[in-house]
Coordinates of C-alpha atoms in Angstrom, one line a residue:
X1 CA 104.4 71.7 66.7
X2 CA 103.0 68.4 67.0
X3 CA 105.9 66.9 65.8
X4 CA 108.1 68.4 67.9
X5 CA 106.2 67.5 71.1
X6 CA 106.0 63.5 70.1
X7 CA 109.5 63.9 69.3
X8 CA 110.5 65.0 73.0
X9 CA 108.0 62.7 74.5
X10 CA 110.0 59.9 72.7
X11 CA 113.2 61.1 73.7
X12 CA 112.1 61.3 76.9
X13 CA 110.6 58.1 77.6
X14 CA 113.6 56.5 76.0
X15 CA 116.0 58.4 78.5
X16 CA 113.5 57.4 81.3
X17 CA 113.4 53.8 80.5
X18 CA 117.4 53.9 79.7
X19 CA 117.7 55.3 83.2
X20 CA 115.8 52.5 84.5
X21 CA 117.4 50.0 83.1
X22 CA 121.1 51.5 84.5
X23 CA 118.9 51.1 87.7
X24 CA 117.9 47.3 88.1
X25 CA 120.8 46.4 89.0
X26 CA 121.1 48.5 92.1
X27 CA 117.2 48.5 92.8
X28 CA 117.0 46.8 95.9
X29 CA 119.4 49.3 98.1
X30 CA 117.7 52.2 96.0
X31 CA 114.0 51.9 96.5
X32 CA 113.5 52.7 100.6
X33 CA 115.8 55.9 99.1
X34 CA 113.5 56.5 95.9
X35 CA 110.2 56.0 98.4
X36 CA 111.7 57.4 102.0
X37 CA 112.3 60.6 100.7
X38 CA 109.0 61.5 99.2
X39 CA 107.0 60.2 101.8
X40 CA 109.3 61.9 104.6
X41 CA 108.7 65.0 102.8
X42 CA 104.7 64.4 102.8
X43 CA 104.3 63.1 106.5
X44 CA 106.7 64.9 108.4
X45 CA 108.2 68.4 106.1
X46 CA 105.2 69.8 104.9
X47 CA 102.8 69.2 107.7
X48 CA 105.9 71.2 110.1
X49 CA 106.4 73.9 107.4
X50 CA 102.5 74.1 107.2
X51 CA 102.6 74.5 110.7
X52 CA 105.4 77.0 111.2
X53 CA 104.0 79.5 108.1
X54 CA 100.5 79.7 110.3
X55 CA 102.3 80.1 113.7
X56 CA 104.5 82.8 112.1
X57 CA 101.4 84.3 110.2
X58 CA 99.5 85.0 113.3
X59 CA 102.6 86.1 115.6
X60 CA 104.8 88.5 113.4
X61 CA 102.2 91.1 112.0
X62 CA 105.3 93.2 110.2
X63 CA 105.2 91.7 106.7
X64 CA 109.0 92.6 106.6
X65 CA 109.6 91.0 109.6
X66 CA 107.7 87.9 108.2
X67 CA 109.4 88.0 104.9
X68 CA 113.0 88.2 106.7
X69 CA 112.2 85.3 108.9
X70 CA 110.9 82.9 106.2
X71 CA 113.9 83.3 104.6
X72 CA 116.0 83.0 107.8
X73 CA 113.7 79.8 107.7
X74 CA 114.0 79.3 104.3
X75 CA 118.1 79.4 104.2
X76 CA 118.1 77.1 107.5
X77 CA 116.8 74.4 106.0
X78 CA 118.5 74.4 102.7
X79 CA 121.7 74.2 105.0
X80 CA 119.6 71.3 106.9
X81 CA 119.1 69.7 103.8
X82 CA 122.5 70.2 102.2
X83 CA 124.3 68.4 105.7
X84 CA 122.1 65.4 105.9
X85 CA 124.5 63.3 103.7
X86 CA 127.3 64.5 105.7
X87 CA 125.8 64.3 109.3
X88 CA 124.8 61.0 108.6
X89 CA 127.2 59.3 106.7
X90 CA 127.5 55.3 108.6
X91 CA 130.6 55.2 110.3
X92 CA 130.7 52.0 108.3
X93 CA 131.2 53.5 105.1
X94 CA 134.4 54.4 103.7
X95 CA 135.4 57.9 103.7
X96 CA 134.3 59.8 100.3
X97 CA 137.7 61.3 99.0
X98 CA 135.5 64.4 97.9
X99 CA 134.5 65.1 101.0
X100 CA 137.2 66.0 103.3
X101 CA 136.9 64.7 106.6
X102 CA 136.1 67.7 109.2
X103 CA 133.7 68.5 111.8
X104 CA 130.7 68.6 109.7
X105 CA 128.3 69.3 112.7
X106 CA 130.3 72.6 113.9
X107 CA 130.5 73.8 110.3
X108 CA 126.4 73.6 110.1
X109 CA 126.4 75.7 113.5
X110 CA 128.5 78.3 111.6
X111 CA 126.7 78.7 108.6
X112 CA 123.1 78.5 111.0
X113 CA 125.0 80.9 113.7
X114 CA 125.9 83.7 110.1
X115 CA 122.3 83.0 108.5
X116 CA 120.4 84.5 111.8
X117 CA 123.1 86.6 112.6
X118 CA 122.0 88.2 109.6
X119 CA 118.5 88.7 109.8
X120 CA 119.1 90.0 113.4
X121 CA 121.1 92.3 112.1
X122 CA 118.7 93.6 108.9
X123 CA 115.7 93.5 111.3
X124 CA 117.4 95.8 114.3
X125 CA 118.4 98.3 111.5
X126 CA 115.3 98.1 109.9
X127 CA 113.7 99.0 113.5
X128 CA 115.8 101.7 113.8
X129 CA 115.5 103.0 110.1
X130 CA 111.5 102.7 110.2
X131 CA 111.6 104.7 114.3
X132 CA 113.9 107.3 112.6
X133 CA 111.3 107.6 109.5
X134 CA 108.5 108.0 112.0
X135 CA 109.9 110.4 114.0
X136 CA 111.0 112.5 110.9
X137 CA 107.0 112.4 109.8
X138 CA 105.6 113.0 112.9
X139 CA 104.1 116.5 113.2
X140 CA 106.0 119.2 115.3
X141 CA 104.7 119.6 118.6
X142 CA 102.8 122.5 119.1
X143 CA 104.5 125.6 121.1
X144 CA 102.2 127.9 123.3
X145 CA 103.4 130.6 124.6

């Protein structure tokens, strides 16, 4: 088992420092993008996500209300993160011929306007569902004659 371990850490060292070397070249536009994005995420995205989880925590006391808005959350900001490239391409910068030119910002509204659309709707029938499954359990009321 030993073996196999050094082996890996070899191979992988050797693809890291391969990697590296492919890199120096284009080092100097690639380190504010190697740096900005960790330290983005640790100043700005987890403080607000920290944030947001206790705010929701404390306000929605349904744990499948909670669960269906953290992933509302959760689906927003893959979407967020998948359109940054695309909402912020420099005008400068020639066109990408894999990315067809179209209204990038109007197609994030879409898919942000479908991803709540659908937790609005699970969450009303779930309301309904769980009022229609309290009303079935509640006891009869009591006829006196």
């Amino acid at each position: 088992m030993r073996s196999v371990r050094l082996l890996l850490l070899v191979l992988g060292g050797a693809a890291v420092g391969y990697g590296g070397w492919l890199l120096l070249p284009q080092l100097g536009p690639t380190v504010p993008w190697l740096l900005g994005g960790p330290l983005l995420h640790d100043v700005l995205v987890a403080p607000l996500v920290g944030l947001v989880g206790l705010a929701l925590g404390r306000l929605v006391t349904d744990r499948l209300r909670l669960a269906w808005i953290s992933a509302g959350l959760l689906g927003s900001a893959t979407l967020l993160l998948i359109a940054v490239p695309l909402l912020w391409r420099p005008p400068s910068a020639p066109p990408n011929p894999g990315l067809p030119d179209r209204d990038y910002p109007l197609g994030l509204a879409a898919g942000l306007a479908v991803v709540w659309a659908v937790i609005v709707i699970v969450l009303l029938v779930a309301t309904v569902v769980g009022r229609r499954g309290r009303s079935e359990l509640a006891p009869p009321a009591s006829q006196e004659t």
